[in-house]
PDB file of C-alpha atoms in Angstrom:
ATOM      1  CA  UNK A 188     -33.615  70.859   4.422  1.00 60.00           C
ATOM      2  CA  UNK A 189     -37.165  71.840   3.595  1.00 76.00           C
ATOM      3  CA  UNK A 190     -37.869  72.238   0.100  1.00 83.00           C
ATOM      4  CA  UNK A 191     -39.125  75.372  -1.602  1.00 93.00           C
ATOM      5  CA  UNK A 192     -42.771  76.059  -1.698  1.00 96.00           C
ATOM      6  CA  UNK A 193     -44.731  75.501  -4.792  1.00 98.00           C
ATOM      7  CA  UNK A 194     -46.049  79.086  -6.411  1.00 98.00           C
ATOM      8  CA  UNK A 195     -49.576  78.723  -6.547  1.00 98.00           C
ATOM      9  CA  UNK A 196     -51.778  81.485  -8.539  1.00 98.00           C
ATOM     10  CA  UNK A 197     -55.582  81.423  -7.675  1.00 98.00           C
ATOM     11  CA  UNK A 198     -58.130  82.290  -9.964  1.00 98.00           C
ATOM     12  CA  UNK A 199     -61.230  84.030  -8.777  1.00 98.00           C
ATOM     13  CA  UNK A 200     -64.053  85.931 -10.300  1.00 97.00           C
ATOM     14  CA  UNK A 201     -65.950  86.999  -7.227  1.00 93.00           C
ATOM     15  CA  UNK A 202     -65.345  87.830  -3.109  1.00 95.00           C
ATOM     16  CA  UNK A 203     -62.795  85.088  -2.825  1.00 96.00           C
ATOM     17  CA  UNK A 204     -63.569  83.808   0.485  1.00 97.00           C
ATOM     18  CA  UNK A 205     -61.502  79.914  -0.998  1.00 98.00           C
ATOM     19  CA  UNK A 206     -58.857  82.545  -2.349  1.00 98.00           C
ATOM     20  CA  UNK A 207     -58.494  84.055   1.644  1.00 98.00           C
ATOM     21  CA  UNK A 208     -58.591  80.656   2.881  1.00 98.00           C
ATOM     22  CA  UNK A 209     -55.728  79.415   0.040  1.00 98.00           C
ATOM     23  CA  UNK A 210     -53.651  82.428   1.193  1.00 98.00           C
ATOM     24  CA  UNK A 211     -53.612  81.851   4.873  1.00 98.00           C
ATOM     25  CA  UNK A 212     -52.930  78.348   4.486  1.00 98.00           C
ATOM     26  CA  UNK A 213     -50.296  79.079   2.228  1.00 98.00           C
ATOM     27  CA  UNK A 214     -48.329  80.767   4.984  1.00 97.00           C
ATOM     28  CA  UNK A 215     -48.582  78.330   7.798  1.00 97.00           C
ATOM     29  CA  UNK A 216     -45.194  77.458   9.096  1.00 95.00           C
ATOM     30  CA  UNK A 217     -44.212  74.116   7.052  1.00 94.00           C
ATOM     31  CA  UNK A 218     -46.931  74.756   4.201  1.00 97.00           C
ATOM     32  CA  UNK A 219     -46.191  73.484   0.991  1.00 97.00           C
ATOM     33  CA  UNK A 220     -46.820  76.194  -0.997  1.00 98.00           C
ATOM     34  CA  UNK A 221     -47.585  79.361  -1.489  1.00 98.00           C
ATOM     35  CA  UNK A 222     -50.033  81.655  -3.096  1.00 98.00           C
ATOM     36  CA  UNK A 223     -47.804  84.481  -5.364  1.00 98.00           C
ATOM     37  CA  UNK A 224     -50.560  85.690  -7.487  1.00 98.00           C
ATOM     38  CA  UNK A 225     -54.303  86.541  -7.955  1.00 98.00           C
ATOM     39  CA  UNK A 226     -55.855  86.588 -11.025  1.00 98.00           C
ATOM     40  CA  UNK A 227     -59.638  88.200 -11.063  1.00 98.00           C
ATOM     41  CA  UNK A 228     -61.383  88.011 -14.738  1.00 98.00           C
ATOM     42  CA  UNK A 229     -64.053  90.939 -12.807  1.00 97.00           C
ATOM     43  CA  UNK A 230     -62.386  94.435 -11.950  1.00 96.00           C
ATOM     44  CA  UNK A 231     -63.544  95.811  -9.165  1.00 95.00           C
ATOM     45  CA  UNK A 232     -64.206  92.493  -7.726  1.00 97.00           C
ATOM     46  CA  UNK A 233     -63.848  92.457  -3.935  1.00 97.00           C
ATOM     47  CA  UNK A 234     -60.885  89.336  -4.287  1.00 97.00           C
ATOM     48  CA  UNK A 235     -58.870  91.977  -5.823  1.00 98.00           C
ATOM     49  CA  UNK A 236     -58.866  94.152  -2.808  1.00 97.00           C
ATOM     50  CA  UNK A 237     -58.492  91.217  -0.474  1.00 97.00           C
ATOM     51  CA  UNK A 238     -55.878  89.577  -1.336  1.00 98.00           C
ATOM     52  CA  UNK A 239     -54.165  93.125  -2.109  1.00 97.00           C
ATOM     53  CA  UNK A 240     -54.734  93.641   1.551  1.00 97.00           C
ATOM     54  CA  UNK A 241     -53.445  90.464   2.572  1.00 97.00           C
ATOM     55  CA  UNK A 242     -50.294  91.629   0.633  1.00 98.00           C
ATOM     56  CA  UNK A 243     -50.659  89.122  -2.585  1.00 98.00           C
ATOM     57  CA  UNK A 244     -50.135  90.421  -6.144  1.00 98.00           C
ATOM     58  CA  UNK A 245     -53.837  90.855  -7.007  1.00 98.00           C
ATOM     59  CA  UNK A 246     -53.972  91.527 -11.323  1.00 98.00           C
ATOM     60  CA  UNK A 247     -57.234  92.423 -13.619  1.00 98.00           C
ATOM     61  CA  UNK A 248     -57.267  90.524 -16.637  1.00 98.00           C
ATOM     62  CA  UNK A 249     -61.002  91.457 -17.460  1.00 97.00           C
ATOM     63  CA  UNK A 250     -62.596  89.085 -19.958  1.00 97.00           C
ATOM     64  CA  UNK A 251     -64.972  91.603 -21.762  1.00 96.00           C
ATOM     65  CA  UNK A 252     -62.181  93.804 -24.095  1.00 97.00           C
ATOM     66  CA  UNK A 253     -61.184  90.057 -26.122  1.00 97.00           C
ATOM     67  CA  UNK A 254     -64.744  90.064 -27.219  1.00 95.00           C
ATOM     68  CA  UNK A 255     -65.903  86.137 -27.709  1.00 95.00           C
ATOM     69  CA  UNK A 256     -62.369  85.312 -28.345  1.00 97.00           C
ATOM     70  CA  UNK A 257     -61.665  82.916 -25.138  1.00 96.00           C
ATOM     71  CA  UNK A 258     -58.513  81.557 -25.972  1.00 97.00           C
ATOM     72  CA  UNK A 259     -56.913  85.102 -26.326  1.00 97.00           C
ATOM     73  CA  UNK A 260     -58.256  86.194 -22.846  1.00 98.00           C
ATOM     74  CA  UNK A 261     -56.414  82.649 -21.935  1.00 98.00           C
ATOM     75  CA  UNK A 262     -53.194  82.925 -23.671  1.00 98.00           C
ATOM     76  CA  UNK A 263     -52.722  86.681 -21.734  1.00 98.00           C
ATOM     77  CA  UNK A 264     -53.571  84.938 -18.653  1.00 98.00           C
ATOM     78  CA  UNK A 265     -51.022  82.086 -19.527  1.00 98.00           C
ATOM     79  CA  UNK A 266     -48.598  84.710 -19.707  1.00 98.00           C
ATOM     80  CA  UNK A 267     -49.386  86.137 -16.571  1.00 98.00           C
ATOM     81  CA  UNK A 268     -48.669  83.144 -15.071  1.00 98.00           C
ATOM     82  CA  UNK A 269     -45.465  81.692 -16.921  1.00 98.00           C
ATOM     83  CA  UNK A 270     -44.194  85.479 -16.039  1.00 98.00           C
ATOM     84  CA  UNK A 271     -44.563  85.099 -12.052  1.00 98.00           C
ATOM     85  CA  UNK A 272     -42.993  81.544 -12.840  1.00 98.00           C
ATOM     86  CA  UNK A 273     -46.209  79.587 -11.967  1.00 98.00           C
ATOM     87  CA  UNK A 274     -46.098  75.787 -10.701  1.00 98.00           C
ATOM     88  CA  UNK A 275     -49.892  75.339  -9.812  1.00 98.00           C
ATOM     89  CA  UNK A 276     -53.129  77.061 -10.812  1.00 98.00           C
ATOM     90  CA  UNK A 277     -56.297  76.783  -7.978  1.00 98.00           C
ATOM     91  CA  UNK A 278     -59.820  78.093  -9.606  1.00 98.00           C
ATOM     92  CA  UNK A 279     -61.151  79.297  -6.855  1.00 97.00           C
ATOM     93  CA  UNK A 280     -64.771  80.514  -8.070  1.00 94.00           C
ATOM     94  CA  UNK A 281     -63.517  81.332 -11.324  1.00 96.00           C
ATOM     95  CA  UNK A 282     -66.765  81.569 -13.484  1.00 92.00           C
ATOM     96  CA  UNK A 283     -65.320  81.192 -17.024  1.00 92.00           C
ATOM     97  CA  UNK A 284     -65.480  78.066 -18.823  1.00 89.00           C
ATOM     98  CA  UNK A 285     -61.746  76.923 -20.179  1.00 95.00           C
ATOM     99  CA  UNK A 286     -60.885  76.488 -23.326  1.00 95.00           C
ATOM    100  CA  UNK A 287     -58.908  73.386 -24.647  1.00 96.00           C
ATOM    101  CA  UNK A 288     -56.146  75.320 -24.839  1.00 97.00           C
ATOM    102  CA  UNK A 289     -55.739  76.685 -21.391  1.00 97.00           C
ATOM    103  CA  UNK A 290     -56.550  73.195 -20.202  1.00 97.00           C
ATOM    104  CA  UNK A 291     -54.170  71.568 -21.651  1.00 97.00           C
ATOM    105  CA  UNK A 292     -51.111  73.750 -20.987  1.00 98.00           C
ATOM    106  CA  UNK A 293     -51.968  73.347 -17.199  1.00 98.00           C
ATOM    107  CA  UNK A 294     -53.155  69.488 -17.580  1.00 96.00           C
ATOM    108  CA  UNK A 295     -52.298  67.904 -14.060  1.00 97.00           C
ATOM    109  CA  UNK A 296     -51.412  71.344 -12.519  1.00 98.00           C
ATOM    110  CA  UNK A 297     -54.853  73.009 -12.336  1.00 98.00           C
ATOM    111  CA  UNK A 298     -57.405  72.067  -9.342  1.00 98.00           C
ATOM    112  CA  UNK A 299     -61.067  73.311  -8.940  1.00 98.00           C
ATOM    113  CA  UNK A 300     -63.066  73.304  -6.307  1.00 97.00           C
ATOM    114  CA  UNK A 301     -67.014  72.394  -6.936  1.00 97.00           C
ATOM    115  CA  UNK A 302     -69.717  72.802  -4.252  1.00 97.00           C
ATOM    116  CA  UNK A 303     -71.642  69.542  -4.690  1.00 98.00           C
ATOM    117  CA  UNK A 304     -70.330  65.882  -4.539  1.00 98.00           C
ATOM    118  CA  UNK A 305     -69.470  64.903  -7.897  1.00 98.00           C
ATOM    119  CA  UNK A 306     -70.213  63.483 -10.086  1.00 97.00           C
ATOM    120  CA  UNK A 307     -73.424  64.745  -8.371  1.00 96.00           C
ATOM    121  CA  UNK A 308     -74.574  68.502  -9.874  1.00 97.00           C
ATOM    122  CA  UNK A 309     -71.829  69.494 -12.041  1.00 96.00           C
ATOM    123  CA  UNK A 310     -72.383  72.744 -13.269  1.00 93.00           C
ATOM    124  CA  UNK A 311     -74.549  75.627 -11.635  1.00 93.00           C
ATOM    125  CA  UNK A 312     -77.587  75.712  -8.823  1.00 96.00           C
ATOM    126  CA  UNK A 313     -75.841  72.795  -7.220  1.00 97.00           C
ATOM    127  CA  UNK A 314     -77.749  73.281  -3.862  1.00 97.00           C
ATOM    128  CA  UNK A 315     -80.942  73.884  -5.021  1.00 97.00           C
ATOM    129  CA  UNK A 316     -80.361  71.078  -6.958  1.00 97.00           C
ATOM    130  CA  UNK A 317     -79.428  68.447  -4.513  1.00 97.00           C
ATOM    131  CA  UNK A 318     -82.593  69.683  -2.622  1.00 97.00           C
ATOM    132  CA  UNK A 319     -84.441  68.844  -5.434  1.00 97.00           C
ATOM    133  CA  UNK A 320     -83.225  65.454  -5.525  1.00 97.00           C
ATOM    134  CA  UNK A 321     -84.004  65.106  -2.309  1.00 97.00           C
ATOM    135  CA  UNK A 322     -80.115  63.951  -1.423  1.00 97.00           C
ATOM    136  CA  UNK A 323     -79.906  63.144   2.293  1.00 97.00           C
ATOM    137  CA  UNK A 324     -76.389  64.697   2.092  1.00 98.00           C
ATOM    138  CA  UNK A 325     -74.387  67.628   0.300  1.00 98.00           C
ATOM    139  CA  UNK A 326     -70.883  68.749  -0.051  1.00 98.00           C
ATOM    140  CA  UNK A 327     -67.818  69.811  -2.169  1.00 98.00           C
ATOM    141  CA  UNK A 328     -64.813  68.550  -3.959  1.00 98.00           C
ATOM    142  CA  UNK A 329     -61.878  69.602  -5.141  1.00 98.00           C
ATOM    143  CA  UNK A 330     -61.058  67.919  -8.372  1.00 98.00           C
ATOM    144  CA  UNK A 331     -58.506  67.668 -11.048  1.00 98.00           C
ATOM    145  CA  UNK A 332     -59.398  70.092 -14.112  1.00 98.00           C
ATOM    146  CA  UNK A 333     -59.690  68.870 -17.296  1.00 96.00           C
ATOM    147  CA  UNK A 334     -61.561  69.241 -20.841  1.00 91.00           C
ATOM    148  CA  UNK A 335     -65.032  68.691 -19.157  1.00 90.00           C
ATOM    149  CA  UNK A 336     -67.359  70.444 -16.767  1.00 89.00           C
ATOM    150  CA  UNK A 337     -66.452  69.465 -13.572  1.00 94.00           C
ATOM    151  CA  UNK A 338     -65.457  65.758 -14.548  1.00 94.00           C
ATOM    152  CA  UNK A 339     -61.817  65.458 -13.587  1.00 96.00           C
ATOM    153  CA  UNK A 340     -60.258  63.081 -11.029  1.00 97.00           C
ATOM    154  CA  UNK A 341     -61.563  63.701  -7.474  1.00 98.00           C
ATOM    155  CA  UNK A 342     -58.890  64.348  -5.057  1.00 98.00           C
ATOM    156  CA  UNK A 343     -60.929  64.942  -1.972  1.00 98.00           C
ATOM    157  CA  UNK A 344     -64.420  65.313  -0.619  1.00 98.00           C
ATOM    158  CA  UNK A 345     -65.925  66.905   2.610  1.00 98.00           C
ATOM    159  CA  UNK A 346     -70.085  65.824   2.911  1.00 98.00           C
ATOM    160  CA  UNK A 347     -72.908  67.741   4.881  1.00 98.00           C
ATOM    161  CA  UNK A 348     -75.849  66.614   6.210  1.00 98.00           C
ATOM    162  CA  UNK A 349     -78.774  68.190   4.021  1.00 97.00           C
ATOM    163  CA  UNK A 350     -81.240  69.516   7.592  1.00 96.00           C
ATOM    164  CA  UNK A 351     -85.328  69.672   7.412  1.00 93.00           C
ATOM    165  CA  UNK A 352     -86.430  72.603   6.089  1.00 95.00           C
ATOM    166  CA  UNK A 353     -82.877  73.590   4.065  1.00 97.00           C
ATOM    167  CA  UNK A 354     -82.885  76.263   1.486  1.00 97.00           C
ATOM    168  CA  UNK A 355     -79.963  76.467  -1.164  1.00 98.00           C
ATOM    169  CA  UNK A 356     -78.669  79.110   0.803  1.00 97.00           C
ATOM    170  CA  UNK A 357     -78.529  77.693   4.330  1.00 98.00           C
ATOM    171  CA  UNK A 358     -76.901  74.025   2.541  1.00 98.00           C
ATOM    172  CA  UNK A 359     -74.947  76.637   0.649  1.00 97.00           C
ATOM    173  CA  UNK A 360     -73.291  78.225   4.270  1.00 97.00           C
ATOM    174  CA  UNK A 361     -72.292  75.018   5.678  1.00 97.00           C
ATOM    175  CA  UNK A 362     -71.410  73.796   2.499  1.00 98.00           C
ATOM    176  CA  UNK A 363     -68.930  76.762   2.447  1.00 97.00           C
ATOM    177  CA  UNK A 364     -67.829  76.310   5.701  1.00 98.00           C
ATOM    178  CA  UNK A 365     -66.341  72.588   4.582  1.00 98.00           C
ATOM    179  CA  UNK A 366     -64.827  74.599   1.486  1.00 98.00           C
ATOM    180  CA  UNK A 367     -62.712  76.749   3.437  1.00 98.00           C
ATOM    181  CA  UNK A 368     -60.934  73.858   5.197  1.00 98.00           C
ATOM    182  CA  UNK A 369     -61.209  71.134   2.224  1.00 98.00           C
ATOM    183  CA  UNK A 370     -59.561  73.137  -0.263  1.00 98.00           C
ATOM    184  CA  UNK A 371     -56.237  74.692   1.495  1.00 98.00           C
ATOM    185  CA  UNK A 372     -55.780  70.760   3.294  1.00 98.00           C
ATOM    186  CA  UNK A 373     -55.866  69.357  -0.382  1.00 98.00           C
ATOM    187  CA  UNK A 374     -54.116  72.152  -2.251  1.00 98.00           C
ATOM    188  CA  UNK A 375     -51.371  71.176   0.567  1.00 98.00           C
ATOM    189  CA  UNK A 376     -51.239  67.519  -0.162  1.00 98.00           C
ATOM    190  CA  UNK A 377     -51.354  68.205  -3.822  1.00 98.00           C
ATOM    191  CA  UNK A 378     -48.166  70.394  -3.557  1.00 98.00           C
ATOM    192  CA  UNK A 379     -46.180  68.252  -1.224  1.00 96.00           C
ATOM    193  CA  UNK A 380     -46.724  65.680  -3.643  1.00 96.00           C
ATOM    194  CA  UNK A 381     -45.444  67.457  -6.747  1.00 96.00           C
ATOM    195  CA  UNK A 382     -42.599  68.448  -5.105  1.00 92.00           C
ATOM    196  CA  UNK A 383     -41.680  64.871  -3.646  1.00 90.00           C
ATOM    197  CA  UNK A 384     -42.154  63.377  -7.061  1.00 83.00           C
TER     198      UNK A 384
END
């Protein structure tokens, strides 16, 4: 008897090309979960119309009305997501930074995904960053979230060759490329496990 699939709710701020990736893997024959919801801090973003198409709740919980009051904006998303009976949050280019709060009522249920190789270039630029470093190789990882920037417990890691002559945004393509299969192949893992615990 297979067990049910975790609910998974991705939050995105932008064209959510991890979030299209998340929700095709989610319905794979055998997959361990499944995406239920979209959250987009942006109206109007394209994500929202994406994942509406691909026939996924898609919700608006714009940012801007709760003023510099973060953990408000976060305790109506909590809600959100306690109402659609939540297991698993994925950020999926989610460009706010958490609160405390919000980090703590998802500790050990909320992944990221970062495009550099931490603990490489946390935070923004990380391409052109990693170019100026001169790295001989980029990449991504999806990570644990917790209280810090990009510092929580690695759970997997896909590298790329940095090429002669790269610019941020041709590392930043194949970067992405390794993104779209990284993230859905740990999210998977990550589920399976919580359910076998």
């Amino acid at each position: 008897m297979s067990l049910p699939r975790v609910r998974v709710a991705v939050l995105t701020s932008g064209t959510g090309d991890n979030m299209a990736a998340l929700i095709a893997a989610g319905r794979r024959d055998g997959a361990p979960y499944e995406v239920a919801a979209v959250v987009c801090n942006v109206p109007g973003a394209s994500s929202l119309t994406r994942a509406a198409d691909a026939g996924i709740e898609a919700i608006a919980l714009d940012h801007r009305p709760f003023g510099k009051d973060r953990e408000a904006h976060e305790r109506a998303l909590h809600a959100v997501l306690l109402d659609r009976q939540v297991e698993v949050v994925a950020l999926a280019g989610y460009m706010r930074i958490l609160t405390p709060w919000l980090v703590g009522a998802w500790e050990g249920r909320m992944l990221n995904i970062h495009p550099s190789l931490l603990p490489r270039h946390p935070g923004l630029n990380t391409h052109a960053r990693a170019l100026e470093a001169g790295d001989a190789e980029a990449g991504c990882t999806v990570h644990m979230v917790t209280a810090g920037v990009d510092e929580g417990p690695v759970l997997g890691q896909a590298r790329v060759p940095v090429a002669a002559g790269d610019a941020p945004d041709t590392l930043a393509a194949r970067v992405k490329v390794e993104e779209l299969k990284l993230y859905p192949d740990v999210l998977a893992r990550f589920c399976r496990d919580l359910r076998r615990a």
